[in-house]
Amino acid sequence: MSSAHIRILIVKLSSLGDVLHNLPLVWDLREHLPEAQIDWVVEEAYLDLLEPLRSRNGLRGIDRIIPIALRRWKNNIFSLKTWQEFFAFRKHLQAQTYDVVIETQGLLKSALVCAMTKKTSTTVVAGLANATEYSGYEPIARRFYTQAVQVPRQCHAVDRSRWVMSAAFDWPLLNRQQQPPYFYPQAWVEGLISATQNSISQNYVVFFHATAREAKRWPNKNWITLGQGLAEQGLQIILPWGSAAEKLTSELIAKEIDGAVVPTAFSIKEAFAVVAGAQLTIGVDTGLTHLAAVLARPTIELYCDSPKWKTEGYWSEAICNLGDLKNPPAVKTVLAVAVRLLKASQSALSKQAIDAS
């Protein structure tokens, strides 16, 4: 079958960081199969993560982005509207017959999407054959695959997705050093950075202190000490939040740091601009920190109660990963790295200004 006739569906529903770490598949597939149809099913909350990769003039990326609302539907299971939306989703999904389905989540909910997909007798449905450490996995999902792919127990999120994709097409496994992952179009990222430089002050650092699991947090006193050290260098600290409890924590930290700001709530789409315009983003192991990393912006990822090997940003010198499982980094270490990254970023900006002139 020629590249032009292969129809591929990626099933990666959530969450924020998981969707981001699955993006390189689009570029990998396009490199091998430039004319294939590539579609993606994703939770509606994460549509904005995929929009920059939607196929358009000058870019062949994701041809169809198919939103699903499982999180919302399960809270309104007896609502007529829920079932109307579900059947509309199924009709949309089944408007295309797929030759290859790539499912990299290993959960029953994503496997059921694979089951609903319209297939031929030869369709390959590839998914995870086993769990990886510190990641969710439901063994029943294997029953919905035609090809269950064994991956290492310790496997970076990007590498795990690439492992499943490579097995589905019987390709050699991609080498992360020789073929580093690519996330968003470079021109789009540069345009985003340029737009923020023209609209907001660049003299700020973003702190992403919140995460779904309490053990993954860095203590408030550490954030305060770090923020005070950066504020003394003339930098403003921005403390985003996503819930009432997180907002309260942001406010408590901000009270102790001169000039710190707790912004109003913002969307994922707005988060792109916030991290693109920052001098530096510092955050725990959470989706918004990974957003800064995949944009290759100056980023410090803090690992306190999760293994660094699982999600560390390894594709850019602008990213520094500190700490590890049960081994959170010290404040002085983070501050020293922050100063180094800030100097490197300022030096790069100065060089660009000289080159432009």
XYZ file of C-alpha atoms in Angstrom:
357
model
C 0.000 0.000 0.000
C 1.343 3.419 -0.939
C 1.883 6.167 1.605
C -0.978 8.164 0.092
C -3.492 5.433 0.891
C -2.509 4.550 4.465
C -5.004 5.793 7.034
C -3.656 6.067 10.568
C -5.451 6.835 13.816
C -3.602 7.899 16.964
C -5.502 7.301 20.202
C -4.060 9.333 23.061
C -6.893 10.843 25.067
C -5.207 12.513 28.023
C -3.663 13.961 30.157
C -1.800 17.165 29.308
C 1.736 15.855 29.687
C 0.882 12.508 28.075
C -0.568 14.199 24.994
C 2.490 16.445 24.697
C 4.886 13.504 24.901
C 2.920 11.738 22.156
C 3.264 14.618 19.652
C 6.544 13.362 18.133
C 4.629 10.483 16.543
C 3.063 12.899 14.066
C 6.485 14.041 12.826
C 7.891 10.495 12.845
C 4.971 9.213 10.786
C 5.183 12.113 8.336
C 8.896 11.471 7.790
C 8.188 7.878 6.757
C 4.713 8.306 5.249
C 4.411 11.914 4.060
C 1.112 11.451 2.216
C -0.692 9.239 4.728
C -3.884 10.351 6.444
C -3.187 10.869 10.150
C -6.059 11.441 12.594
C -6.051 11.727 16.398
C -8.697 11.129 19.094
C -8.176 13.344 22.160
C -10.146 14.560 25.170
C -11.870 17.848 24.366
C -9.929 19.663 27.115
C -6.674 19.086 25.206
C -7.720 20.126 21.716
C -5.564 23.255 21.909
C -2.460 21.078 22.299
C -3.072 19.570 18.855
C -4.312 22.617 16.939
C -0.804 23.883 16.025
C -0.252 20.535 14.271
C -3.472 20.556 12.269
C -2.820 20.147 8.523
C -2.979 23.437 6.620
C -1.201 25.267 3.828
C 2.510 24.681 4.262
C 2.103 22.000 6.936
C 0.985 18.392 6.689
C 0.355 17.265 10.252
C -2.858 15.941 11.791
C -5.622 15.749 9.208
C -8.560 15.144 11.561
C -8.644 15.960 15.262
C -11.532 14.025 16.809
C -12.608 15.304 20.249
C -14.083 12.984 22.867
C -15.638 14.065 26.178
C -15.376 10.970 28.383
C -14.512 13.005 31.474
C -17.602 15.149 31.087
C -19.894 12.334 29.955
C -19.166 10.112 32.950
C -20.447 12.872 35.249
C -23.716 13.077 33.310
C -24.187 9.456 32.294
C -28.008 9.565 32.420
C -28.341 12.799 30.449
C -29.933 12.617 27.005
C -27.440 15.205 25.786
C -24.559 12.967 26.885
C -25.800 10.087 24.743
C -26.516 12.361 21.793
C -22.946 13.642 21.978
C -21.573 10.105 22.315
C -23.390 8.863 19.207
C -22.270 11.959 17.304
C -18.679 11.214 18.339
C -18.996 7.593 17.204
C -20.382 8.682 13.833
C -17.525 11.149 13.402
C -14.965 8.496 14.362
C -16.417 5.892 12.022
C -16.561 8.233 9.023
C -13.118 6.852 8.130
C -11.810 3.287 7.921
C -8.294 2.913 9.328
C -5.405 0.678 8.323
C -3.347 1.298 11.482
C -4.486 2.346 14.949
C -1.795 3.364 17.463
C -2.896 3.372 21.111
C -0.169 4.392 23.558
C -2.148 4.856 26.770
C -2.794 1.253 27.804
C -6.118 1.994 29.488
C -9.534 0.427 28.957
C -11.126 3.736 27.944
C -8.653 4.244 25.094
C -8.846 0.574 24.097
C -12.628 0.919 23.792
C -12.096 3.791 21.357
C -9.972 1.388 19.315
C -12.833 -1.125 19.426
C -15.266 1.464 18.059
C -12.950 2.411 15.217
C -13.962 1.277 11.731
C -11.389 -1.242 10.531
C -10.656 -3.697 7.715
C -9.808 -7.367 8.167
C -6.104 -6.473 8.008
C -6.103 -3.376 10.247
C -3.258 -3.295 12.759
C -4.242 -2.100 16.230
C -1.020 -1.637 18.201
C -0.878 -0.966 21.930
C 1.133 -1.634 25.061
C 1.609 -5.260 26.101
C 2.837 -4.406 29.576
C 2.920 -1.735 32.226
C 5.831 0.628 32.682
C 6.901 1.702 36.144
C 4.983 4.607 37.699
C 2.436 4.740 34.867
C -1.184 3.671 34.750
C -1.952 0.463 32.865
C -4.977 -1.823 32.608
C -4.085 -5.318 31.278
C -7.587 -5.852 29.853
C -6.722 -3.253 27.181
C -4.509 -5.857 25.455
C -7.624 -7.773 24.372
C -8.499 -4.952 21.976
C -5.165 -4.967 20.108
C -4.026 -7.105 17.197
C -0.440 -6.318 18.162
C 0.572 -5.972 21.807
C 4.003 -4.341 22.027
C 6.417 -5.197 24.824
C 8.311 -2.141 26.086
C 10.979 -1.790 28.802
C 9.707 -1.465 32.350
C 11.607 1.809 32.590
C 10.826 3.763 29.457
C 10.548 7.510 28.844
C 7.060 8.606 27.806
C 8.240 9.755 24.358
C 10.264 6.607 23.758
C 7.351 4.385 24.830
C 5.044 5.941 22.235
C 7.706 5.638 19.552
C 8.216 1.988 20.520
C 4.551 1.177 19.849
C 4.533 3.138 16.572
C 7.706 1.464 15.298
C 6.345 -1.999 16.097
C 3.062 -1.242 14.304
C 4.949 -0.605 11.047
C 7.826 -3.014 11.685
C 10.302 -0.115 11.615
C 13.623 -0.020 13.499
C 13.290 1.645 16.882
C 14.148 5.341 16.684
C 17.330 6.445 18.456
C 16.654 9.391 20.776
C 20.120 10.918 20.218
C 20.259 10.515 16.455
C 16.548 11.226 15.931
C 15.469 13.549 18.765
C 11.746 14.135 19.171
C 10.084 17.092 17.502
C 6.937 18.642 18.967
C 5.682 21.871 17.380
C 6.545 23.600 14.076
C 9.582 25.825 14.635
C 8.049 28.722 12.720
C 4.936 28.534 14.887
C 6.998 28.539 18.104
C 9.074 31.495 16.899
C 5.892 33.373 15.996
C 4.464 32.668 19.444
C 7.596 33.975 21.159
C 7.691 37.052 18.930
C 4.030 37.822 19.656
C 4.569 37.646 23.420
C 7.631 39.857 23.201
C 5.546 42.507 21.509
C 2.613 42.324 23.919
C 3.887 41.628 27.450
C 6.904 42.290 29.634
C 9.594 39.610 29.347
C 11.058 40.142 32.781
C 9.269 37.309 34.598
C 9.692 33.729 35.772
C 6.800 31.264 35.980
C 6.469 28.914 38.966
C 4.301 25.818 38.428
C 4.105 24.587 42.005
C 0.874 22.579 41.740
C 0.432 18.952 40.713
C -2.241 16.290 41.057
C -0.319 14.260 43.635
C 0.751 15.991 46.838
C 3.966 13.969 47.184
C 5.236 15.390 43.875
C 5.106 18.954 45.224
C 8.127 20.975 46.297
C 7.632 22.586 49.739
C 6.170 26.096 49.836
C 9.159 27.347 51.846
C 11.430 26.305 48.988
C 9.353 28.217 46.448
C 9.445 31.271 48.703
C 13.224 31.161 49.146
C 13.753 30.602 45.415
C 11.335 33.396 44.517
C 13.006 35.826 46.881
C 16.395 35.049 45.334
C 15.122 35.655 41.797
C 13.170 38.768 42.806
C 16.399 40.273 44.149
C 17.715 40.047 40.588
C 14.834 42.141 39.273
C 12.631 39.287 38.075
C 8.899 39.124 38.673
C 7.475 35.784 39.833
C 4.213 34.555 38.291
C 2.282 31.893 40.236
C -0.480 30.276 38.136
C -3.135 27.980 39.601
C -5.868 25.625 38.449
C -8.134 25.159 41.468
C -9.260 27.074 44.544
C -6.753 25.212 46.725
C -3.921 25.907 44.273
C -4.889 29.572 44.121
C -4.671 29.799 47.906
C -1.189 28.259 47.806
C -0.123 30.697 45.076
C -1.341 33.586 47.204
C 0.487 32.328 50.296
C 3.752 32.054 48.367
C 3.265 35.384 46.581
C 2.808 37.223 49.889
C 6.408 36.408 50.785
C 7.985 37.493 47.485
C 8.299 41.136 46.457
C 6.351 41.910 43.299
C 5.025 38.365 42.825
C 1.758 38.048 40.902
C -1.086 35.539 41.111
C -2.819 35.821 37.718
C -6.423 35.070 36.910
C -7.152 31.552 35.690
C -6.029 30.918 32.130
C -6.662 28.269 29.503
C -4.181 25.877 27.912
C -4.177 28.085 24.823
C -3.236 31.090 26.975
C -0.609 28.983 28.771
C 1.341 28.758 25.513
C 1.823 32.522 25.550
C 2.637 32.637 29.275
C 5.499 30.130 29.058
C 6.695 31.372 25.650
C 7.141 34.869 27.022
C 8.848 33.866 30.277
C 12.545 34.298 30.892
C 12.352 30.947 32.678
C 9.784 28.376 33.761
C 10.363 26.346 36.928
C 7.904 23.622 37.832
C 7.301 20.232 39.328
C 6.559 17.135 37.263
C 3.273 18.309 35.783
C 1.768 18.988 32.370
C 2.302 22.757 32.222
C 5.979 22.385 33.094
C 6.287 19.870 30.262
C 4.568 22.391 27.968
C 7.447 24.820 28.521
C 9.916 21.999 27.890
C 8.390 20.844 24.598
C 8.540 24.456 23.388
C 12.275 24.251 24.232
C 11.983 27.373 26.358
C 14.348 27.771 29.347
C 12.853 25.284 31.812
C 13.783 23.659 35.105
C 11.845 20.481 35.850
C 11.761 19.551 39.533
C 11.407 15.862 40.423
C 10.448 15.203 44.040
C 8.508 11.934 44.109
C 8.595 10.674 40.534
C 11.466 9.204 38.492
C 13.333 11.632 36.294
C 13.788 9.055 33.511
C 10.030 8.910 32.885
C 9.389 12.446 31.571
C 12.637 14.461 31.680
C 13.210 16.888 28.840
C 16.272 15.588 26.993
C 15.889 17.346 23.622
C 17.187 20.832 24.418
C 20.068 22.377 26.352
C 17.558 24.966 27.598
C 15.972 22.280 29.808
C 17.476 21.186 33.110
C 16.048 18.285 35.144
C 16.735 18.376 38.874
C 15.937 15.883 41.627
C 14.598 12.353 41.276
C 12.338 9.833 42.957
C 12.385 10.492 46.727
C 15.244 12.939 46.164
C 13.938 16.507 45.720
C 16.496 19.151 44.720
C 17.867 21.698 47.171
C 16.908 25.355 46.800
C 20.513 26.470 46.300
C 20.901 23.983 43.444
C 17.755 25.218 41.709
C 18.744 28.869 42.160
C 22.236 28.258 40.754
C 20.816 26.489 37.676
C 18.202 29.212 37.242
C 20.904 31.891 37.179
C 22.898 29.872 34.632
C 19.904 29.362 32.320
C 18.923 33.022 32.588
C 22.435 34.145 31.632
C 22.487 31.715 28.701
C 19.099 32.961 27.517
C 20.115 36.620 27.780
C 23.348 35.890 25.929
C 21.404 34.199 23.118
C 19.019 37.167 22.884
C 21.927 39.616 22.704
C 23.509 37.584 19.907
C 20.217 37.561 17.993
C 19.937 41.333 18.357
C 23.486 41.806 17.027
C 22.848 39.427 14.113
C 19.605 41.249 13.285
C 21.360 44.597 13.192
